[in-house]
Short mmCIF file of C-alpha atoms and ligand atoms in Angstrom, two decimals:
data_model
loop_
_atom_site.label_atom_id
_atom_site.label_comp_id
_atom_site.label_asym_id
_atom_site.label_seq_id
_atom_site.Cartn_x
_atom_site.Cartn_y
_atom_site.Cartn_z
CA MET R 226 21.20 -32.99 25.34
CA ILE R 227 22.50 -36.51 24.90
CA ASP R 228 22.28 -37.02 28.70
CA MET R 229 18.49 -36.68 28.37
CA ILE R 230 18.23 -39.83 26.28
CA GLU R 231 20.32 -42.30 28.25
CA ASN R 232 17.50 -44.86 28.25
CA ILE R 233 17.47 -44.96 24.47
CA GLN R 234 21.19 -45.66 24.61
CA LYS R 235 20.50 -48.74 26.77
CA GLU R 236 17.31 -49.94 25.13
CA ASP R 237 17.84 -49.12 21.48
CA PRO R 238 21.44 -48.35 20.58
CA GLU R 239 20.53 -48.25 16.89
CA VAL R 240 18.20 -45.28 17.30
CA PHE R 241 20.50 -43.73 19.90
CA THR R 242 23.40 -43.75 17.45
CA ILE R 243 21.32 -41.99 14.80
CA ILE R 244 20.18 -39.31 17.26
CA GLU R 245 23.76 -38.89 18.44
CA LYS R 246 24.97 -38.38 14.88
CA GLU R 247 22.22 -35.84 14.20
CA MET R 248 23.21 -34.02 17.35
CA GLU R 249 26.82 -33.92 16.21
CA ARG R 250 25.62 -32.57 12.86
CA GLN R 251 23.60 -29.83 14.57
CA ARG R 252 26.64 -29.00 16.70
CA ASN R 253 29.25 -28.95 13.95
CA GLN R 254 27.43 -27.33 11.06
CA LEU R 255 26.12 -23.82 10.56
CA ASN R 256 22.38 -24.27 10.24
CA LEU R 257 20.88 -21.40 8.28
CA ILE R 258 17.52 -22.82 7.24
CA PRO R 259 15.22 -19.93 8.21
CA SER R 260 12.32 -22.19 9.22
CA GLU R 261 14.38 -24.12 11.78
CA ASN R 262 15.50 -23.35 15.31
CA TYR R 263 16.99 -25.01 18.40
CA CYS R 264 14.35 -25.10 21.15
CA SER R 265 15.20 -25.00 24.84
CA ARG R 266 15.81 -28.05 26.99
CA ALA R 267 12.59 -27.21 28.85
CA VAL R 268 10.64 -27.44 25.57
CA LEU R 269 12.41 -30.71 24.73
CA GLU R 270 11.59 -32.13 28.16
CA ALA R 271 7.89 -31.27 27.87
CA SER R 272 7.82 -32.76 24.35
CA GLY R 273 9.34 -35.96 25.64
CA SER R 274 7.17 -36.14 28.75
CA ILE R 275 4.51 -38.63 29.91
CA MET R 276 1.84 -36.25 28.54
CA THR R 277 2.27 -38.32 25.36
CA ASN R 278 0.40 -41.20 27.02
CA LYS R 279 -3.07 -39.68 27.22
CA TYR R 280 -5.98 -39.64 24.80
CA ALA R 281 -7.92 -36.39 25.03
CA GLU R 282 -10.26 -36.01 22.07
CA GLY R 283 -12.31 -32.89 22.56
CA TYR R 284 -11.39 -29.69 24.34
CA PRO R 285 -10.76 -28.75 28.01
CA LYS R 286 -13.76 -29.77 30.16
CA LYS R 287 -15.41 -31.34 27.09
CA ARG R 288 -13.50 -34.58 26.57
CA TYR R 289 -14.69 -37.93 25.28
CA TYR R 290 -12.44 -39.89 27.69
CA GLN R 291 -12.05 -39.75 31.47
CA GLY R 292 -8.82 -38.89 33.27
CA ASN R 293 -8.13 -35.57 31.60
CA ARG R 294 -7.91 -33.30 34.64
CA PHE R 295 -4.24 -32.45 34.20
CA ILE R 296 -4.40 -32.58 30.43
CA ASP R 297 -7.13 -29.94 30.67
CA ASP R 298 -4.87 -27.87 32.90
CA VAL R 299 -1.98 -27.92 30.45
CA GLU R 300 -4.12 -27.27 27.38
CA THR R 301 -5.90 -24.39 29.11
CA LEU R 302 -2.53 -22.94 30.10
CA ALA R 303 -1.29 -23.18 26.51
CA ILE R 304 -4.48 -21.50 25.24
CA GLU R 305 -4.29 -18.65 27.74
CA ARG R 306 -0.59 -18.07 27.08
CA ALA R 307 -1.07 -18.11 23.30
CA LYS R 308 -3.89 -15.55 23.59
CA LYS R 309 -1.81 -13.30 25.81
CA LEU R 310 1.36 -13.59 23.74
CA PHE R 311 -0.36 -12.67 20.48
CA ASN R 312 -3.26 -10.55 21.77
CA ALA R 313 -5.85 -12.95 20.32
CA GLU R 314 -9.50 -13.45 21.23
CA HIS R 315 -9.39 -17.22 20.72
CA ALA R 316 -6.65 -19.84 20.39
CA ASN R 317 -6.80 -23.44 19.27
CA VAL R 318 -3.54 -25.12 20.29
CA GLN R 319 -4.30 -28.58 18.88
CA PRO R 320 -3.13 -28.42 15.22
CA ASN R 321 -0.28 -30.86 14.77
CA SER R 322 1.48 -28.82 12.13
CA GLY R 323 1.20 -25.82 9.84
CA SER R 324 -0.51 -27.54 6.92
CA PRO R 325 -3.36 -29.04 9.00
CA ALA R 326 -3.77 -25.66 10.71
CA ASN R 327 -4.32 -24.01 7.34
CA MET R 328 -6.52 -26.89 6.21
CA ALA R 329 -8.70 -26.48 9.31
CA VAL R 330 -9.17 -22.76 8.57
CA TYR R 331 -10.28 -23.41 4.99
CA PHE R 332 -12.55 -26.30 6.04
CA ALA R 333 -14.05 -24.18 8.83
CA LEU R 334 -14.78 -21.02 6.90
CA LEU R 335 -15.20 -22.00 3.22
CA GLU R 336 -16.97 -24.47 0.96
CA PRO R 337 -15.02 -26.59 -1.53
CA GLY R 338 -14.58 -24.61 -4.74
CA ASP R 339 -14.65 -21.22 -3.01
CA LYS R 340 -12.17 -18.64 -4.19
CA ILE R 341 -9.06 -17.82 -2.11
CA LEU R 342 -6.49 -15.16 -2.97
CA GLY R 343 -2.93 -16.16 -2.05
CA MET R 344 0.69 -15.43 -2.95
CA ASN R 345 2.22 -17.31 -5.88
CA LEU R 346 4.40 -20.11 -4.44
CA SER R 347 7.50 -19.10 -6.41
CA HIS R 348 7.17 -15.55 -5.05
CA GLY R 349 7.29 -16.81 -1.46
CA GLY R 350 3.90 -18.38 -0.74
CA HIS R 351 3.36 -21.85 0.73
CA LEU R 352 2.07 -25.15 -0.65
CA THR R 353 -1.14 -24.68 1.36
CA HIS R 354 -1.66 -21.25 -0.20
CA GLY R 355 -2.96 -22.79 -3.42
CA SER R 356 -0.31 -24.99 -4.98
CA PRO R 357 -1.98 -27.26 -7.57
CA VAL R 358 -0.25 -30.33 -6.08
CA ASN R 359 -1.58 -29.56 -2.58
CA PHE R 360 -5.08 -30.16 -1.13
CA SER R 361 -5.55 -26.38 -1.15
CA GLY R 362 -5.16 -26.09 -4.92
CA LYS R 363 -7.26 -29.20 -5.51
CA PHE R 364 -10.24 -28.29 -3.25
CA TYR R 365 -10.32 -24.53 -3.66
CA ASN R 366 -10.21 -22.07 -6.49
CA PHE R 367 -7.10 -19.97 -5.98
CA ALA R 368 -6.33 -16.63 -7.52
CA GLU R 369 -2.83 -15.28 -6.97
CA TYR R 370 -0.81 -12.16 -6.38
CA GLY R 371 2.96 -11.80 -6.45
CA VAL R 372 5.74 -9.32 -5.92
CA ASP R 373 6.58 -6.44 -8.25
CA ARG R 374 9.13 -7.41 -10.93
CA GLU R 375 11.32 -4.35 -10.29
CA THR R 376 11.25 -3.98 -6.50
CA GLU R 377 10.59 -7.65 -5.71
CA ARG R 378 8.29 -6.37 -2.97
CA LEU R 379 4.54 -6.51 -2.59
CA ASP R 380 2.68 -3.61 -4.15
CA MET R 381 -0.48 -3.30 -2.07
CA ASP R 382 -2.26 -1.27 -4.77
CA VAL R 383 -1.82 -4.20 -7.14
CA VAL R 384 -3.00 -6.66 -4.48
CA ARG R 385 -6.09 -4.49 -3.97
CA LYS R 386 -6.85 -4.40 -7.69
CA ILE R 387 -6.54 -8.19 -7.97
CA ALA R 388 -8.78 -8.65 -4.92
CA GLU R 389 -11.40 -6.26 -6.37
CA LYS R 390 -11.38 -8.17 -9.67
CA GLU R 391 -11.31 -11.71 -8.21
CA LYS R 392 -13.67 -11.14 -5.25
CA PRO R 393 -12.25 -13.99 -3.13
CA LYS R 394 -13.95 -15.31 -0.01
CA LEU R 395 -10.63 -15.37 1.85
CA ILE R 396 -7.30 -13.57 1.41
CA VAL R 397 -4.10 -15.18 2.68
CA SER R 398 -1.02 -13.19 3.63
CA GLY R 399 2.16 -14.45 5.34
CA TYR R 400 4.95 -16.22 3.47
CA THR R 401 7.84 -18.65 3.54
CA ALA R 402 10.35 -16.73 1.45
CA TYR R 403 9.53 -13.03 1.64
CA PRO R 404 12.32 -11.01 3.27
CA ARG R 405 10.34 -7.81 3.80
CA LEU R 406 7.76 -6.48 6.27
CA ILE R 407 4.15 -7.39 5.54
CA ASP R 408 1.44 -4.72 5.70
CA PHE R 409 -1.15 -6.81 7.54
CA LYS R 410 -3.34 -3.75 8.18
CA GLU R 411 -3.70 -3.10 4.47
CA PHE R 412 -4.38 -6.80 3.80
CA HIS R 413 -7.21 -6.72 6.33
CA SER R 414 -8.57 -3.49 4.92
CA ILE R 415 -8.60 -4.96 1.38
CA ALA R 416 -10.35 -8.08 2.70
CA GLU R 417 -12.97 -5.97 4.47
CA ASP R 418 -13.56 -3.88 1.33
CA VAL R 419 -14.14 -6.91 -0.92
CA GLY R 420 -16.14 -8.85 1.68
CA ALA R 421 -13.45 -11.49 2.29
CA ILE R 422 -12.11 -13.10 5.45
CA SER R 423 -8.54 -12.03 6.23
CA MET R 424 -6.07 -14.76 7.11
CA ALA R 425 -2.39 -14.39 8.00
CA ASP R 426 -0.05 -17.39 8.07
CA ILE R 427 2.72 -16.04 10.28
CA ALA R 428 4.67 -19.30 10.60
CA HIS R 429 8.01 -17.76 9.68
CA ILE R 430 7.73 -14.52 11.62
CA ALA R 431 5.70 -15.55 14.70
CA GLY R 432 8.74 -15.17 16.94
CA LEU R 433 9.52 -11.76 15.46
CA ILE R 434 5.92 -10.70 16.08
CA ALA R 435 6.04 -12.02 19.67
CA GLY R 436 9.30 -10.09 20.15
CA LYS R 437 7.70 -6.98 18.57
CA VAL R 438 10.25 -6.64 15.81
CA HIS R 439 7.63 -7.22 13.08
CA PRO R 440 4.15 -5.62 13.01
CA SER R 441 1.46 -8.02 14.21
CA PRO R 442 -1.66 -8.99 12.23
CA LEU R 443 -3.53 -9.22 15.55
CA PRO R 444 -5.99 -8.34 16.88
CA PHE R 445 -7.59 -7.07 13.65
CA THR R 446 -6.97 -10.02 11.27
CA ASP R 447 -9.82 -12.55 11.27
CA VAL R 448 -7.71 -15.72 11.47
CA VAL R 449 -4.01 -16.24 12.07
CA THR R 450 -2.17 -19.53 11.80
CA THR R 451 1.39 -20.26 12.80
CA THR R 452 3.76 -23.10 13.33
CA THR R 453 5.51 -22.96 16.66
CA HIS R 454 9.01 -24.20 15.84
CA LYS R 455 10.47 -21.49 13.62
CA THR R 456 11.42 -18.06 14.99
CA LEU R 457 9.03 -18.78 17.89
CA ARG R 458 11.49 -21.53 19.02
CA GLY R 459 8.93 -23.97 20.40
CA PRO R 460 8.15 -27.61 19.58
CA ARG R 461 7.36 -28.82 16.04
CA SER R 462 3.65 -27.94 15.90
CA ALA R 463 1.11 -25.19 15.15
CA ILE R 464 -1.76 -23.11 16.53
CA ILE R 465 -4.71 -21.14 15.17
CA LEU R 466 -5.67 -17.73 16.56
CA CYS R 467 -8.95 -16.09 15.60
CA LYS R 468 -11.69 -13.68 16.45
CA GLU R 469 -14.28 -15.08 18.84
CA LYS R 470 -16.93 -15.12 16.10
CA PHE R 471 -14.96 -17.81 14.21
CA ALA R 472 -13.94 -19.83 17.29
CA LYS R 473 -16.62 -22.50 17.20
CA LYS R 474 -16.19 -23.26 13.51
CA ILE R 475 -12.38 -23.36 13.82
CA ASP R 476 -12.50 -25.69 16.83
CA MET R 477 -14.95 -28.02 15.07
CA ALA R 478 -12.75 -28.12 11.98
CA VAL R 479 -9.64 -29.10 13.97
CA PHE R 480 -11.51 -31.73 16.03
CA PRO R 481 -13.48 -33.70 14.94
CA GLY R 482 -12.98 -32.22 11.46
CA ILE R 483 -9.45 -33.28 10.62
CA GLN R 484 -7.65 -34.49 13.73
CA GLY R 485 -8.24 -37.08 16.44
CA GLY R 486 -6.50 -37.19 19.81
CA PRO R 487 -4.45 -34.04 20.36
CA HIS R 488 -0.72 -34.39 21.04
CA GLU R 489 -0.82 -33.17 24.62
CA HIS R 490 2.93 -33.59 25.16
CA THR R 491 3.47 -31.12 22.31
CA ILE R 492 0.76 -28.86 23.71
CA ALA R 493 2.63 -28.86 27.04
CA ALA R 494 5.80 -27.94 25.14
CA LYS R 495 3.95 -25.14 23.34
CA ALA R 496 2.85 -23.76 26.72
CA VAL R 497 6.50 -23.75 27.83
CA ALA R 498 7.61 -22.02 24.62
CA PHE R 499 4.89 -19.33 24.89
CA ALA R 500 6.06 -18.50 28.43
CA GLU R 501 9.63 -18.28 27.17
CA ALA R 502 8.54 -15.95 24.37
CA MET R 503 6.98 -13.56 26.90
CA LYS R 504 10.32 -13.02 28.66
CA PRO R 505 12.37 -9.87 27.97
CA GLU R 506 15.29 -12.07 26.83
CA PHE R 507 13.14 -13.29 23.96
CA LYS R 508 12.65 -9.73 22.74
CA ASP R 509 16.44 -9.29 22.78
CA TYR R 510 16.78 -12.57 20.91
CA THR R 511 14.42 -11.51 18.13
CA GLN R 512 16.08 -8.10 17.81
CA GLN R 513 19.39 -9.90 17.39
CA ILE R 514 17.92 -12.26 14.75
CA VAL R 515 17.04 -9.25 12.59
CA LYS R 516 20.35 -7.46 13.22
CA ASN R 517 22.22 -10.63 12.29
CA ALA R 518 20.17 -11.09 9.11
CA LYS R 519 20.88 -7.50 8.07
CA THR R 520 24.64 -7.89 8.64
CA LEU R 521 24.67 -11.19 6.77
CA ALA R 522 22.70 -9.65 3.88
CA GLU R 523 25.04 -6.66 3.66
CA THR R 524 28.12 -8.88 3.67
CA LEU R 525 26.72 -11.07 0.90
CA MET R 526 25.86 -8.04 -1.24
CA GLU R 527 29.29 -6.48 -0.65
CA ASN R 528 30.73 -9.70 -2.04
CA GLY R 529 28.69 -9.67 -5.23
CA ILE R 530 25.74 -11.88 -4.24
CA LYS R 531 22.41 -10.57 -5.53
CA LEU R 532 19.61 -10.73 -2.99
CA VAL R 533 15.93 -10.69 -3.81
CA SER R 534 14.69 -7.16 -2.94
CA ASN R 535 18.31 -6.21 -2.17
CA GLY R 536 18.18 -6.98 1.52
CA THR R 537 15.99 -8.06 4.39
CA ASP R 538 13.73 -6.70 7.13
CA ASN R 539 13.33 -10.00 8.95
CA HIS R 540 15.17 -13.26 9.65
CA LEU R 541 15.34 -14.41 6.06
CA ILE R 542 17.53 -13.83 3.01
CA LEU R 543 16.87 -15.04 -0.52
CA MET R 544 19.90 -15.20 -2.79
CA ASP R 545 19.28 -14.81 -6.53
CA LEU R 546 21.95 -16.78 -8.37
CA ILE R 547 20.81 -15.72 -11.85
CA ASN R 548 21.70 -12.12 -11.11
CA THR R 549 24.82 -13.02 -9.13
CA LYS R 550 27.56 -12.33 -11.65
CA SER R 551 29.83 -15.25 -10.77
CA VAL R 552 26.99 -17.78 -11.26
CA GLY R 553 24.83 -15.98 -13.81
CA LYS R 554 22.45 -18.74 -14.90
CA ASP R 555 19.15 -20.21 -13.80
CA GLY R 556 18.54 -23.50 -11.98
CA MET R 557 21.72 -23.30 -9.86
CA GLY R 558 20.11 -23.16 -6.39
CA LYS R 559 20.48 -26.86 -5.61
CA HIS R 560 24.06 -26.97 -6.88
CA GLY R 561 24.92 -23.93 -4.76
CA ALA R 562 23.21 -25.33 -1.65
CA GLU R 563 25.09 -28.62 -2.09
CA ALA R 564 28.40 -26.78 -2.41
CA LEU R 565 27.63 -24.89 0.81
CA GLU R 566 26.72 -28.15 2.55
CA GLU R 567 30.13 -29.60 1.63
CA ALA R 568 31.59 -26.80 3.73
CA GLY R 569 29.14 -27.47 6.59
CA ILE R 570 26.84 -24.55 5.78
CA ILE R 571 23.22 -25.75 5.63
CA THR R 572 20.72 -23.78 3.54
CA ASN R 573 17.96 -24.69 1.10
CA ALA R 574 17.49 -24.19 -2.61
CA ASN R 575 14.44 -22.04 -3.28
CA THR R 576 12.61 -20.49 -6.18
CA ILE R 577 12.97 -16.75 -6.66
CA PRO R 578 10.24 -14.45 -8.01
CA PHE R 579 9.73 -14.97 -11.77
CA ASP R 580 12.10 -17.96 -11.64
CA PRO R 581 12.52 -19.28 -15.19
CA SER R 582 13.53 -22.66 -13.74
CA THR R 583 11.44 -25.26 -11.83
CA PRO R 584 10.90 -25.83 -8.09
CA PHE R 585 13.06 -28.98 -8.47
CA ARG R 586 15.92 -26.91 -9.95
CA PRO R 587 15.27 -23.46 -8.52
CA SER R 588 17.51 -20.45 -9.06
CA GLY R 589 17.79 -19.21 -5.51
CA ILE R 590 19.04 -20.20 -2.07
CA ARG R 591 17.14 -19.29 1.09
CA LEU R 592 18.87 -18.74 4.40
CA GLY R 593 18.17 -17.21 7.78
CA THR R 594 19.57 -16.41 11.19
CA PRO R 595 17.26 -17.90 13.90
CA ILE R 596 19.58 -20.79 14.82
CA LEU R 597 22.87 -18.89 14.62
CA THR R 598 21.31 -16.27 16.91
CA THR R 599 20.07 -18.94 19.33
CA CYS R 600 23.67 -20.18 19.47
CA GLY R 601 24.81 -16.69 20.51
CA MET R 602 26.40 -15.48 17.28
CA LYS R 603 26.45 -11.76 16.50
CA LYS R 604 27.71 -9.21 13.98
CA SER R 605 31.34 -10.38 13.69
CA GLU R 606 30.32 -14.00 13.12
CA MET R 607 27.74 -12.91 10.52
CA LYS R 608 30.45 -11.08 8.59
CA VAL R 609 32.70 -14.12 8.58
CA ILE R 610 29.86 -16.45 7.56
CA GLY R 611 28.73 -14.04 4.82
CA GLU R 612 32.25 -14.03 3.43
CA TRP R 613 32.45 -17.83 3.49
CA ILE R 614 29.11 -18.19 1.69
CA SER R 615 30.12 -15.63 -0.95
CA LYS R 616 33.51 -17.23 -1.48
CA ILE R 617 31.96 -20.65 -2.07
CA LEU R 618 29.26 -19.35 -4.43
CA ASN R 619 31.71 -17.13 -6.31
CA ASN R 620 34.01 -20.13 -6.84
CA LEU R 621 31.57 -22.97 -7.37
CA ASP R 622 34.09 -25.17 -9.17
CA ASN R 623 36.76 -24.82 -6.48
CA GLN R 624 36.51 -27.69 -4.02
CA LYS R 625 39.66 -26.69 -2.15
CA ILE R 626 37.96 -23.52 -0.95
CA ARG R 627 35.05 -25.56 0.43
CA GLN R 628 37.37 -27.96 2.25
CA LYS R 629 39.28 -25.12 3.89
CA ILE R 630 36.07 -23.34 4.94
CA LYS R 631 34.72 -26.63 6.34
CA GLU R 632 37.54 -26.66 8.90
CA GLU R 633 36.91 -23.03 9.78
CA VAL R 634 33.17 -23.73 10.15
CA ARG R 635 33.89 -26.54 12.63
CA GLU R 636 36.14 -24.28 14.64
CA LEU R 637 33.49 -21.53 14.76
CA CYS R 638 30.77 -24.01 15.74
CA SER R 639 32.92 -25.35 18.58
CA ARG R 640 32.77 -21.87 20.15
CA PHE R 641 28.95 -21.66 19.96
CA VAL R 642 27.59 -24.95 21.28
CA PHE R 643 23.92 -24.73 22.23
CA TYR R 644 23.04 -28.28 23.40
N1 DSN O 129 8.84 -26.07 5.34
C1 DSN O 129 8.54 -24.73 5.75
C2 DSN O 129 9.63 -23.79 5.39
O1 DSN O 129 10.76 -24.24 5.31
O2 DSN O 129 9.39 -22.61 5.19
C3 DSN O 129 7.25 -24.28 5.27
O3 DSN O 129 6.28 -25.21 5.60
#
């Protein structure tokens, strides 16, 4: 990868050195943050291309500036590929990121103060699904559902009852820390029955849906948003997919509603990523992500680590340190994640359902397998990594263990270099 940025080395050694160090970090650590991935060189090249130089407010064939012939070509290609990949009637490929994508949907289809039903953040929702510190919680009136206390899974009968009582205008499904399959059909049916719009934020599982290892919310869900850089393995960005009847409002909300000139270099990179996701190899990749997550989850549980919902169906695992015997108290997620980082294992502290602690000192740790799988790791590596993670968490006051594992992590990483 570093050969792609030789001009930075000459022109700006300061920035070059920082990028080089980050590349070394990505190479020498085990990166298990479930919302991250390593995109292909082709995606990187498109992201770093001269497409960044053009202003293109508007949409293909309806631009405010001249000179957009080839920009139109690339944006049209991205739109057509997104529609094909996800079986969608309409695609807007301009949202710069997941939060503005969700913002555009709310702005397009609701009035300020309207009621939205979303998942409680500490149960696995997202800031834009109604957090009081986010625009969503400030501009809209959110009602919430969560997981069942016993099973730590969604109970769709309960969701239905809440929806019937609250009568929201829009129901959001799709999460950032839910390790189980989502019943998008039932969500849409509930929305239809209470007269709401159904929306699925599939940011985490978009790649799994493209690879057909998770049921898709399309074509029946009214609006679907997703980032493009998680399991989908594209550039850092987002898209909105919707039924044709919402297309005009969605497009207007993205531009001129909340964004100006679209990032056409990123749109070019999204087009590249969508083509990659249509290849048979991508299906194999997503199958392996799930297999790896299951092996990792089993290994952690065999070693005494309690997992929310006792396992996973997707790419993501949520460790519950309160109910992990060796830790056994709340608010230990950050401490645990820092201990893992000392050994070169990168995860993130996360709330767990019914967390008695705060989001600043949560009681869980979230991890996932998209990057390890991109690097080519399989079952045997997952077992080893699961044992390392367990050993560190089961011996949080033993720094020697972390130092020893750090060396082993480096050795493992040196056998699975992606860039
Ligand atoms: N930051 C993303 C995640 O890690 O899940 C959500 O926006």
